Tab-separated table of C-alpha atoms in Angstrom:
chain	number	residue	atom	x	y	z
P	1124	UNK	CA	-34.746	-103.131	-40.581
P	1125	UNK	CA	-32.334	-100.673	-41.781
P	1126	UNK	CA	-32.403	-102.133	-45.613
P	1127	UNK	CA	-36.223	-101.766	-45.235
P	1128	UNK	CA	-36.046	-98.524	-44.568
P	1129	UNK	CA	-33.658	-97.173	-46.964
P	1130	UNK	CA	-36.015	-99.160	-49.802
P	1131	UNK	CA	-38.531	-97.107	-48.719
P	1132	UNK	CA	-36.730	-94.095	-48.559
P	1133	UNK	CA	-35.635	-94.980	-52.358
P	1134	UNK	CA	-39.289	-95.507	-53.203
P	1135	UNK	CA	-40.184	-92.042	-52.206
P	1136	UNK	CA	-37.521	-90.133	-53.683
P	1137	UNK	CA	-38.454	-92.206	-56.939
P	1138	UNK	CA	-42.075	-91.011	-56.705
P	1139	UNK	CA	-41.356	-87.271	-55.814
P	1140	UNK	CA	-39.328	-87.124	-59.064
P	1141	UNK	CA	-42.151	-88.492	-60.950
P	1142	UNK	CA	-44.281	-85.355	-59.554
P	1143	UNK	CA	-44.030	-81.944	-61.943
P	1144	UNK	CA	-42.156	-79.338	-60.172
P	1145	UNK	CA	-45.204	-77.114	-60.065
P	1146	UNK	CA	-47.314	-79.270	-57.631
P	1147	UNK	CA	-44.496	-81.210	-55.553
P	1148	UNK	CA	-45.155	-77.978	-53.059
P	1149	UNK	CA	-48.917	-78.950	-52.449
P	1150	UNK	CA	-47.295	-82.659	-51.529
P	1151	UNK	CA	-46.910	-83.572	-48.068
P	1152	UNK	CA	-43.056	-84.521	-48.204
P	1153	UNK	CA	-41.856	-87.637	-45.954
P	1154	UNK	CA	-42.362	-90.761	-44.802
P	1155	UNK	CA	-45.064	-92.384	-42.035
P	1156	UNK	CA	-43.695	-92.583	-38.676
P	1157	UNK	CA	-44.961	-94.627	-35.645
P	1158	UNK	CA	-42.755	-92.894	-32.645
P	1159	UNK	CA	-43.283	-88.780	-32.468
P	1160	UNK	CA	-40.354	-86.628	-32.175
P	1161	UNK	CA	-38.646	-85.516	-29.655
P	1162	UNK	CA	-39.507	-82.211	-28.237
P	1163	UNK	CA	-37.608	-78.991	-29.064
P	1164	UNK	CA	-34.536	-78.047	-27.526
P	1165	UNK	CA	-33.906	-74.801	-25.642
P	1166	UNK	CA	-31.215	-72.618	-27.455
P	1167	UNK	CA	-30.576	-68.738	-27.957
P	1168	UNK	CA	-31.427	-67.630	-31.507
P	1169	UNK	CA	-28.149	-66.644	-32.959
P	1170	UNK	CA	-28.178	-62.699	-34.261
P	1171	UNK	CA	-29.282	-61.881	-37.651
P	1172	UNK	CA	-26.335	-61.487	-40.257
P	1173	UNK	CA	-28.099	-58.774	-42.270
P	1174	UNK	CA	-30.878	-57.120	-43.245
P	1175	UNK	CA	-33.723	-58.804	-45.310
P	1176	UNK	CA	-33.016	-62.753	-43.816
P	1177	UNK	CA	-35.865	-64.232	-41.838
P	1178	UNK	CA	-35.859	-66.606	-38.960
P	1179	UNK	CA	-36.507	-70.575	-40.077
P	1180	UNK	CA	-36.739	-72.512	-36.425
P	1181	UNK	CA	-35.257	-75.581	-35.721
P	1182	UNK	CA	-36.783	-79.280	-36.600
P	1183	UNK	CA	-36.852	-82.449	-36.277
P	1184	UNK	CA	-36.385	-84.205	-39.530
P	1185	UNK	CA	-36.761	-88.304	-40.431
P	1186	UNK	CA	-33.914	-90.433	-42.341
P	1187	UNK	CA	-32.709	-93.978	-42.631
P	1188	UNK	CA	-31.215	-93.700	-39.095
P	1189	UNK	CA	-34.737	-92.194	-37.383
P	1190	UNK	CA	-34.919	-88.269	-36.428
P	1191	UNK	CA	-32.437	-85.375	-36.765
P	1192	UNK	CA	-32.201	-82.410	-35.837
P	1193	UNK	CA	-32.354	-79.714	-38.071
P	1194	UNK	CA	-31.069	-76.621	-36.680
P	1195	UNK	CA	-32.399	-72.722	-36.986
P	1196	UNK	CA	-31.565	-70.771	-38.887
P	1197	UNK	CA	-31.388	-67.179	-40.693
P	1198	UNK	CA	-32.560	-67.782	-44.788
P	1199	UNK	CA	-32.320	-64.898	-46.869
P	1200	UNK	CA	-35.923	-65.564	-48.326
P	1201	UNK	CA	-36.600	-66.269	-52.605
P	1202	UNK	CA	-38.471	-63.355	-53.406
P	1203	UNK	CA	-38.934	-59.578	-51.472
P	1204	UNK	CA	-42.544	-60.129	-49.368
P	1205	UNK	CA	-42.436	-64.121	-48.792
P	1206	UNK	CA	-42.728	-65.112	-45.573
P	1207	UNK	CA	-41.735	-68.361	-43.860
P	1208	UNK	CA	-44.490	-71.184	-42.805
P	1209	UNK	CA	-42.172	-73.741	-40.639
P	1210	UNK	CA	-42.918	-77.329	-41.202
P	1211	UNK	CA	-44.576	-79.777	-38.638
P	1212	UNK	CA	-45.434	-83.258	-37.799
P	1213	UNK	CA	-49.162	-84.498	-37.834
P	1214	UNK	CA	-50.762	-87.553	-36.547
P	1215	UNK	CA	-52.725	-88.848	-39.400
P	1216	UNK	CA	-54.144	-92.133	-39.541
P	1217	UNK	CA	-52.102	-93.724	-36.301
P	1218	UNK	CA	-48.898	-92.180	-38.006
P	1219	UNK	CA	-46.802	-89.471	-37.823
P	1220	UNK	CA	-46.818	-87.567	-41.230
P	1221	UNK	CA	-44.369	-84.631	-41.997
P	1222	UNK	CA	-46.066	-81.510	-43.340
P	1223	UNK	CA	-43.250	-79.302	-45.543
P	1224	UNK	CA	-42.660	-75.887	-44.667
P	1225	UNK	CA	-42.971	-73.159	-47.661
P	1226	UNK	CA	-42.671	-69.458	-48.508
P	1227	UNK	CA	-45.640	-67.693	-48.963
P	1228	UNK	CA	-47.106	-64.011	-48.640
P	1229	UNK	CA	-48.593	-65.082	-44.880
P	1230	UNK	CA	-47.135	-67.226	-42.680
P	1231	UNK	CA	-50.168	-70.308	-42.569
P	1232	UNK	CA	-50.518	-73.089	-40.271
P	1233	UNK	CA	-47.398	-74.770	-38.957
P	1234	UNK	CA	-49.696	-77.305	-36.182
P	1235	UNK	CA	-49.781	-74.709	-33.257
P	1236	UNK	CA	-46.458	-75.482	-32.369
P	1237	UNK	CA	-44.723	-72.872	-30.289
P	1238	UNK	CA	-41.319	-72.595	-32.152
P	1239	UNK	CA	-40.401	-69.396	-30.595
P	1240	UNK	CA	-38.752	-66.748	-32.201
P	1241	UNK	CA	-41.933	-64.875	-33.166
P	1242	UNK	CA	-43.520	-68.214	-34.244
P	1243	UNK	CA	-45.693	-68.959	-30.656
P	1244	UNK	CA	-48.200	-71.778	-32.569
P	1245	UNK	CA	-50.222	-69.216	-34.072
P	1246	UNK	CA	-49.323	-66.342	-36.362
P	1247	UNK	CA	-46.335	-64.865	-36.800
P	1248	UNK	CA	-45.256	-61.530	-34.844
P	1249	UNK	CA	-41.263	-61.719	-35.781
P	1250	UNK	CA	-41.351	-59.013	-38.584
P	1251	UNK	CA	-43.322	-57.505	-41.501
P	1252	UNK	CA	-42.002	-56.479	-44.797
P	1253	UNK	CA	-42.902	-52.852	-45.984
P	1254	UNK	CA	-42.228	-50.897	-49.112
P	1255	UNK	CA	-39.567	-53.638	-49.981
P	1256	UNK	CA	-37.769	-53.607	-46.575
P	1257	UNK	CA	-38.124	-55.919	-43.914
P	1258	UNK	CA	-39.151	-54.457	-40.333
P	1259	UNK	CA	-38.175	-56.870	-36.982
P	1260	UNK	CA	-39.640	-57.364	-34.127
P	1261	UNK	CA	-36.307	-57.129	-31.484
P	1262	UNK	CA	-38.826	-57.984	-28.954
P	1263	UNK	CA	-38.597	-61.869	-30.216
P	1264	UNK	CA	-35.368	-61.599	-32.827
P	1265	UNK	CA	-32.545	-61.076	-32.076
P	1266	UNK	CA	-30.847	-58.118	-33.978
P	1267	UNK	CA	-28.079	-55.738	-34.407
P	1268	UNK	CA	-28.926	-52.521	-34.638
P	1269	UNK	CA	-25.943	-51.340	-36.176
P	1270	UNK	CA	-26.506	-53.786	-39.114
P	1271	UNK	CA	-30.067	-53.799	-39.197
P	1272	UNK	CA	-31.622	-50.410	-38.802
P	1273	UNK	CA	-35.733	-51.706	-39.507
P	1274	UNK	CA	-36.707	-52.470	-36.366
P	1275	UNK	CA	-39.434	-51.817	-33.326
P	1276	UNK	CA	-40.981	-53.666	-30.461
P	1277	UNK	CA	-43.895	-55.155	-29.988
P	1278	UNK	CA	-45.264	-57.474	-27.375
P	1279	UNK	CA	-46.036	-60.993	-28.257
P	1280	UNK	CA	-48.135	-63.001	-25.842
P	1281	UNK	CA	-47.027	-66.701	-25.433
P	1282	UNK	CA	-50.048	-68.932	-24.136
P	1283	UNK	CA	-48.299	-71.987	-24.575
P	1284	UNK	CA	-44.634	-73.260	-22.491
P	1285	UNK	CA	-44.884	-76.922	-23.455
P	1286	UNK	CA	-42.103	-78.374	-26.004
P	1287	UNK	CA	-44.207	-80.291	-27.872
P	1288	UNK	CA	-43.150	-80.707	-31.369
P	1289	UNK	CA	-45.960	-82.588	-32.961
P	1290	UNK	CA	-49.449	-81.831	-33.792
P	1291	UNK	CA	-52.152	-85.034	-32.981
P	1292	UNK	CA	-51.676	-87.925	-31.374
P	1293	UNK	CA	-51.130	-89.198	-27.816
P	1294	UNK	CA	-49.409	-85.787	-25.935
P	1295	UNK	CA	-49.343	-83.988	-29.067
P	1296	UNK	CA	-50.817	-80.608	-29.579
P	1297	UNK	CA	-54.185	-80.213	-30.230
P	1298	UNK	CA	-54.541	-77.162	-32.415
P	1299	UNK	CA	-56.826	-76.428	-36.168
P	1300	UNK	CA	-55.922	-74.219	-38.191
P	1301	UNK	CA	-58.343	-70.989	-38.117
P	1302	UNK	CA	-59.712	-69.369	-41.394
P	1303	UNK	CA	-57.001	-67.023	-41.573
P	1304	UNK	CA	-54.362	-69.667	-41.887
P	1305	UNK	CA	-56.663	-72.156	-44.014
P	1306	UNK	CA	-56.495	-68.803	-46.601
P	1307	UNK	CA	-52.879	-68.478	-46.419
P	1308	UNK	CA	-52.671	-72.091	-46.880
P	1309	UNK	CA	-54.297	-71.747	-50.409
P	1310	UNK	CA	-52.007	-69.019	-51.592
P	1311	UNK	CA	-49.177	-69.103	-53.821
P	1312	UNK	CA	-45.982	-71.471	-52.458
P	1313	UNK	CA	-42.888	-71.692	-52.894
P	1314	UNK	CA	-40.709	-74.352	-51.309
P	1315	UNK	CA	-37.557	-74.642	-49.264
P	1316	UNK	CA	-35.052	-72.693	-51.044
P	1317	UNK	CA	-31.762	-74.414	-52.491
P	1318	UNK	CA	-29.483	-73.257	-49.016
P	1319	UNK	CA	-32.573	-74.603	-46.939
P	1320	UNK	CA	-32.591	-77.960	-49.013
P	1321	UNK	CA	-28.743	-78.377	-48.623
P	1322	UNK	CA	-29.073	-77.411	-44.624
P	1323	UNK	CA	-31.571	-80.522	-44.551
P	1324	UNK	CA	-29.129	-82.386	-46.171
P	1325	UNK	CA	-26.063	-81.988	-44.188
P	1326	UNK	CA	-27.773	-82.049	-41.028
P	1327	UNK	CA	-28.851	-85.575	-41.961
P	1328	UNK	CA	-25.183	-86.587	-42.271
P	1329	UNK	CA	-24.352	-84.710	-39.395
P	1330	UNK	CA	-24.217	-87.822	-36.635
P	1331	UNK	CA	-24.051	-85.561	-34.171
P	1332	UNK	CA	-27.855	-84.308	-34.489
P	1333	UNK	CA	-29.369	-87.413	-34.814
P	1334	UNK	CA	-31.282	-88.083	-31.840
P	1335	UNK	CA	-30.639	-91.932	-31.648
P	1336	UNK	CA	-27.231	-89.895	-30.464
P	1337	UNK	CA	-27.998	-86.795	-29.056
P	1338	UNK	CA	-31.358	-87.932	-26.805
P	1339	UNK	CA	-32.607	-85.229	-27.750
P	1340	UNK	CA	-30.265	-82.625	-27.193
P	1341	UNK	CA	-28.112	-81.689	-30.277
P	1342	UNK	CA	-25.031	-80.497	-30.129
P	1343	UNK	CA	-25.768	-77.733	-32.596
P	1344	UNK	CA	-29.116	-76.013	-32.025
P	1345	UNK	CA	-29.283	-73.249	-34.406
P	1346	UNK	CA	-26.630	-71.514	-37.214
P	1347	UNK	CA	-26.097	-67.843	-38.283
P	1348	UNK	CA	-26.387	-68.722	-41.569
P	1349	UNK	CA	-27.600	-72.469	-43.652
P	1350	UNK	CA	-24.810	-74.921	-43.259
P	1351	UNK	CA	-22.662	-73.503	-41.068
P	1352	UNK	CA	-22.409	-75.264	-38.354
P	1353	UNK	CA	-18.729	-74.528	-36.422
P	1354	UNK	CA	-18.708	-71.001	-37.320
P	1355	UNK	CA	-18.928	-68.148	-35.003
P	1356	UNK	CA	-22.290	-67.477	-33.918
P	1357	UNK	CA	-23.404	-71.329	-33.917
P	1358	UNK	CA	-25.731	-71.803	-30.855
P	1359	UNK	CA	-25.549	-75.013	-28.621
P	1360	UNK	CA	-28.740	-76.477	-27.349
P	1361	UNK	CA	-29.296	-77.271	-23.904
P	1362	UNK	CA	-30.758	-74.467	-20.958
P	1363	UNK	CA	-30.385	-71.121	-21.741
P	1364	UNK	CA	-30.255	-68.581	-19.107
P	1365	UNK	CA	-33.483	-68.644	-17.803
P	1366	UNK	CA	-34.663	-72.283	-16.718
P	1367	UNK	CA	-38.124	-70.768	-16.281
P	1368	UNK	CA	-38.937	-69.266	-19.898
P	1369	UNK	CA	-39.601	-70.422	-22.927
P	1370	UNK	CA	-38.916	-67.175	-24.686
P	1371	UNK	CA	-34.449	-66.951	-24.767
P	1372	UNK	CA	-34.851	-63.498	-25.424
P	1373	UNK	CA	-35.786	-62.678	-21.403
P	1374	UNK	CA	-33.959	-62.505	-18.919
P	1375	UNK	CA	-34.589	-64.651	-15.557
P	1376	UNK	CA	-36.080	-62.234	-13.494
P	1377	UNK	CA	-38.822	-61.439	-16.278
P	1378	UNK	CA	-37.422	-58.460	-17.190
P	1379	UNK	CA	-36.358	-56.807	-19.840
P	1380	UNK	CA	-33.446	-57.758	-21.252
P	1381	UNK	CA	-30.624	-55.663	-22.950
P	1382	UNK	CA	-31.317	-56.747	-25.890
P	1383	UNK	CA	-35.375	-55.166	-25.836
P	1384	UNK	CA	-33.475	-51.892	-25.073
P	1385	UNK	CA	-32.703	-49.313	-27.731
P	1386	UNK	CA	-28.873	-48.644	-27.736
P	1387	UNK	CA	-29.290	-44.908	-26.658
P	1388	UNK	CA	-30.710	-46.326	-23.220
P	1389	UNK	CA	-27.587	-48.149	-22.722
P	1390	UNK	CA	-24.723	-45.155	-22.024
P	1391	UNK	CA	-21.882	-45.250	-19.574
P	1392	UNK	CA	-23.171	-45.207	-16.084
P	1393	UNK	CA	-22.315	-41.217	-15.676
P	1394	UNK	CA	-25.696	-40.914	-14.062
P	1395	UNK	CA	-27.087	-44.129	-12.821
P	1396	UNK	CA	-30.044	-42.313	-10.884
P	1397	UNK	CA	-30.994	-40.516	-14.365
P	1398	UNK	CA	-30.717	-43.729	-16.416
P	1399	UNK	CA	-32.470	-45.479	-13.727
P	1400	UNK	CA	-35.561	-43.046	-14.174
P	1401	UNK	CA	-35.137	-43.189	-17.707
P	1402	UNK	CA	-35.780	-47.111	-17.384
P	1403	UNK	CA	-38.199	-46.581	-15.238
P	1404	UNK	CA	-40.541	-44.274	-17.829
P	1405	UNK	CA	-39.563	-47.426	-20.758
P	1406	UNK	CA	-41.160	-49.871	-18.838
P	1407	UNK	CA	-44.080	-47.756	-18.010
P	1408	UNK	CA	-44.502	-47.200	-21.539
P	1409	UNK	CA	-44.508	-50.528	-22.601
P	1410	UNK	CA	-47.095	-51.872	-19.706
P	1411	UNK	CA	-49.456	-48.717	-21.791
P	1412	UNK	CA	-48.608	-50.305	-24.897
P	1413	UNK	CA	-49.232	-53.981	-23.871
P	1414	UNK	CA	-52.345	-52.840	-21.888
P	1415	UNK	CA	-53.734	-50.839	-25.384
P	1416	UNK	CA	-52.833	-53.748	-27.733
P	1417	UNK	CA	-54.792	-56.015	-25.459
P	1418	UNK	CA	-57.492	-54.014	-25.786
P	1419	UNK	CA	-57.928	-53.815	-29.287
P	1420	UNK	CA	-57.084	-57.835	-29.666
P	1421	UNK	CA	-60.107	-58.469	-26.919
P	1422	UNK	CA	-62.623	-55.749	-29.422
P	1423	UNK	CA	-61.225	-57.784	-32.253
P	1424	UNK	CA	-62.168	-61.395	-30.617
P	1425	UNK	CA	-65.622	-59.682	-29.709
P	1426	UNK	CA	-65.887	-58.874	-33.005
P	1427	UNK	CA	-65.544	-61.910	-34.309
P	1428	UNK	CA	-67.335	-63.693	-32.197
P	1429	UNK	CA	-70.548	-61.844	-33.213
P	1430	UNK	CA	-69.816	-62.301	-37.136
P	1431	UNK	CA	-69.428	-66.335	-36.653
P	1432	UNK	CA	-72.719	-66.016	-34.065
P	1433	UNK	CA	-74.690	-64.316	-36.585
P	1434	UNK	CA	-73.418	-66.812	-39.879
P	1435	UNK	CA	-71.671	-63.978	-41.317
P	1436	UNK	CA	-70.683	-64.237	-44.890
P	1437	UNK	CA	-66.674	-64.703	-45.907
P	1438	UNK	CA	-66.317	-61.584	-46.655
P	1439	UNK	CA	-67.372	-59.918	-44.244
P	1440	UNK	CA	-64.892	-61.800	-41.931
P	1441	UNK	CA	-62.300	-61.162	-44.394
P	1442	UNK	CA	-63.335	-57.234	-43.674
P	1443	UNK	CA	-63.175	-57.903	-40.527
P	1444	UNK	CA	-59.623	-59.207	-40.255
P	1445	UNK	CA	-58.727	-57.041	-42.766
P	1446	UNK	CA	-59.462	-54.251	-40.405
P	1447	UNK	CA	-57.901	-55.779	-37.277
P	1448	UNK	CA	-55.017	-56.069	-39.640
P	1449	UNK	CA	-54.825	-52.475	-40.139
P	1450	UNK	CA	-55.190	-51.368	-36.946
P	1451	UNK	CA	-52.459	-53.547	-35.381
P	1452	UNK	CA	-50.021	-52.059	-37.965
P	1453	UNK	CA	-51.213	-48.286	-37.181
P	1454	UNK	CA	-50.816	-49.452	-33.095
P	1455	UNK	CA	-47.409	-50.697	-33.798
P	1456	UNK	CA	-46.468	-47.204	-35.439
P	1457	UNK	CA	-48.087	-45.010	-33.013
P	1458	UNK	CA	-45.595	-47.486	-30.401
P	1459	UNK	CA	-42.884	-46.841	-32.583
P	1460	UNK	CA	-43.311	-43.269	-32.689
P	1461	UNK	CA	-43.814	-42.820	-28.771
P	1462	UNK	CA	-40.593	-44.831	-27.910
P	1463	UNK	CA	-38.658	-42.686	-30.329
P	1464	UNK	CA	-40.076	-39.410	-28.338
P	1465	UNK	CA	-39.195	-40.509	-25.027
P	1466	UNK	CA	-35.557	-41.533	-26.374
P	1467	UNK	CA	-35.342	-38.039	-27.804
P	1468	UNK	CA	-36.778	-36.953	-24.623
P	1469	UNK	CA	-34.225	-38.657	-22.445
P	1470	UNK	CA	-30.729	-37.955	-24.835
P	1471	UNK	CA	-31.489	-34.243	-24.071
P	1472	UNK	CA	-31.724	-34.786	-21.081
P	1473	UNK	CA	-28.401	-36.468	-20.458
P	1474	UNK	CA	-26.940	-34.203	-22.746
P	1475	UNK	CA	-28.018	-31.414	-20.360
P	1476	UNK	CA	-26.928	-33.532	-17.408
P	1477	UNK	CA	-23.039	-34.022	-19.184
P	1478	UNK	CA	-22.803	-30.104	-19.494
P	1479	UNK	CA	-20.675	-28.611	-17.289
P	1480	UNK	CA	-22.129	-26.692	-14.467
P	1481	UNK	CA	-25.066	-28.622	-15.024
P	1482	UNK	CA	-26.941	-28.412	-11.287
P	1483	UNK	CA	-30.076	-30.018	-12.900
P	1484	UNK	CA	-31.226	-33.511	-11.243
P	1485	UNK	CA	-33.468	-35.665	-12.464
P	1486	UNK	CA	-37.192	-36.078	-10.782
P	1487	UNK	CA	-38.695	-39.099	-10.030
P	1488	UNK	CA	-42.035	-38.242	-10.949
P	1489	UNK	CA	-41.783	-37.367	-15.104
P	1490	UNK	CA	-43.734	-39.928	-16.761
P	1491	UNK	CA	-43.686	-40.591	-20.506
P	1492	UNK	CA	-46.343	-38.614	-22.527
P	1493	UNK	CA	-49.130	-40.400	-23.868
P	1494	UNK	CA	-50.380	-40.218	-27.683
């Protein structure tokens, strides 16, 4: 069984060099598999090294031996503006076919799986680039702000908890790829970059990760950087923290975590009844930003609802998202702006508080201002 496999194995890595570099990227990379993977492991992404790398999530791979694990990972990406599609199994013909992840200028369909991380099946909501610079999300990344200075917070909605790590198929997930993703799909690619390839590769001889050893539970879940798997920062899989979450950014009381919290709302706790307030207006803030986002996603949905009802044309659906586009980004800024106010807002105030002779005391009932 085993010198089967490695013929075949031999077979395909005869054909793929056969294949001109410019369309081994439209080439669905692997072998055919009977027996799904396992799902995903639980782990706590491990904090970005600098600025300008972008989140790859963990996989399971195929080999000689069966599946490995593959673990995450921060990739500094080939070119400024690329973003990273994650690969995923599909069920294809009563097998298991592996569909290679690529760089692209959207993130397209990776099978509705809910990698985490910013990547909850659908979309991606981990970071944007702008005017050269990438921006992240510390809402789903996990980021220093003292090395990484691009940052703000929005709220990403996760619909799906399930573990799942295969599209089709008996349990597998049952999601299509929308028009959105289908046109990201058809962009330029580029493929897994050399440090990505050579991750692949030593994970593979890594008998640790293989899951004919691990069940399922590898003993490395996710790196700082490609490749390095016992340096500092290396996560273990296993439960994280909360039991109850698929998201290993929260905390288990649904919270938020210190992490979400800009370091400014963190001081020494000279005042805990003034930085208790000063929580207090945060989290109001955010349930008005949620509760506004939602809104415009629901007009958006309504929106496009009508243009599919009535047979609208492509482009006016490419308007339309187009637009939605637009005024996510101009939400997220108007966010961004408002959280920077009420930090502003609440430094003075402990600044007035750490004076001495300072009889002020905080009142309960300030609420942030709304834009």
């Amino acid at each position: 069984m085993r010198i089967a496999r490695l013929l075949c194995w031999l077979l395909i890595a005869i054909g793929l060099l056969t294949i001109p570099v410019e369309s081994r990227a439209q080439v669905l990379v692997g072998v055919s598999v009977r027996i799904g993977p396992p799902p995903l492991p639980l782990y706590v992404q491990p904090i970005c090294p600098e600025p300008g790398y972008i989140w790859a999530p963990g996989y399971w791979a195929y080999g000689p031996d069966g599946y490995f694990w593959v673990p995450g990972t921060w990739v500094e990406p080939p070119e400024v503006g690329l973003l990273w599609t994650p690969g995923y199994w599909g069920w294809e013909n009563s097998f298991y076919l592996w569909h290679a992840g690529y760089w692209g200028p959207e993130v397209g369909y990776y099978g509705g799986i809910n990698y985490g991380f910013g990547y909850p099946g659908v979309g991606f909501f981990g970071g944007y680039w702008k005017g050269g610079a990438y921006f992240y999300n510390r809402t789903v990344t996990n980021v220093n702000v003292t090395v990484v200075r691009n940052t703000y917070n929005a709220t990403v909605v996760n619909n799906s908890t399930n573990r799942v790590s295969f599209n089709g198929g008996p349990g597998g997930v049952t999601a299509r790829p929308t028009d959105r993703e289908i046109a990201a799909d058809r962009q330029r690619r580029i493929t897994m970059t050399a440090e990505q390839t050579q991750h692949q590769q030593a994970a593979s001889t890594n008998r640790t990760l293989h899951a004919s050893v691990n069940h399922g539970r590898p003993d490395v879940a996710a790196s700082v950087r490609p490749g390095q798997w016992g340096s500092r920062g290396a996560v273990e899989s296993g439960r994280p923290p909360n039991h109850h979450s698929e998201s290993p950014n929260r905390p288990a009381n649904g919270g938020p975590s210190n992490r979400d919290r800009t370091p400014s709302l963190r001081p020494p706790n000279a005042h805990p009844a003034l930085d208790e307030r000063h929580q207090q207006e945060l989290d109001r803030l955010r349930q008005q930003q949620t509760e506004e986002r939602q809104r415009i996603e629901q007009k958006h949905r309504q929106e496009q609802q009508r243009l599919e009802q009535r047979a609208a044309s492509d482009r006016q659906q490419q308007e339309a998202q187009h637009k939605q586009q637009q005024q996510l980004q101009q939400l997220d800024r108007k966010h961004e702006q408002q959280q920077q106010k009420l930090e502003q807002k609440q430094q003075q105030e402990r600044q007035k508080q750490q004076k001495p002779g300072s009889s002020s005391k905080p009142s309960g009932n300030d609420k942030p201002s709304r834009d």
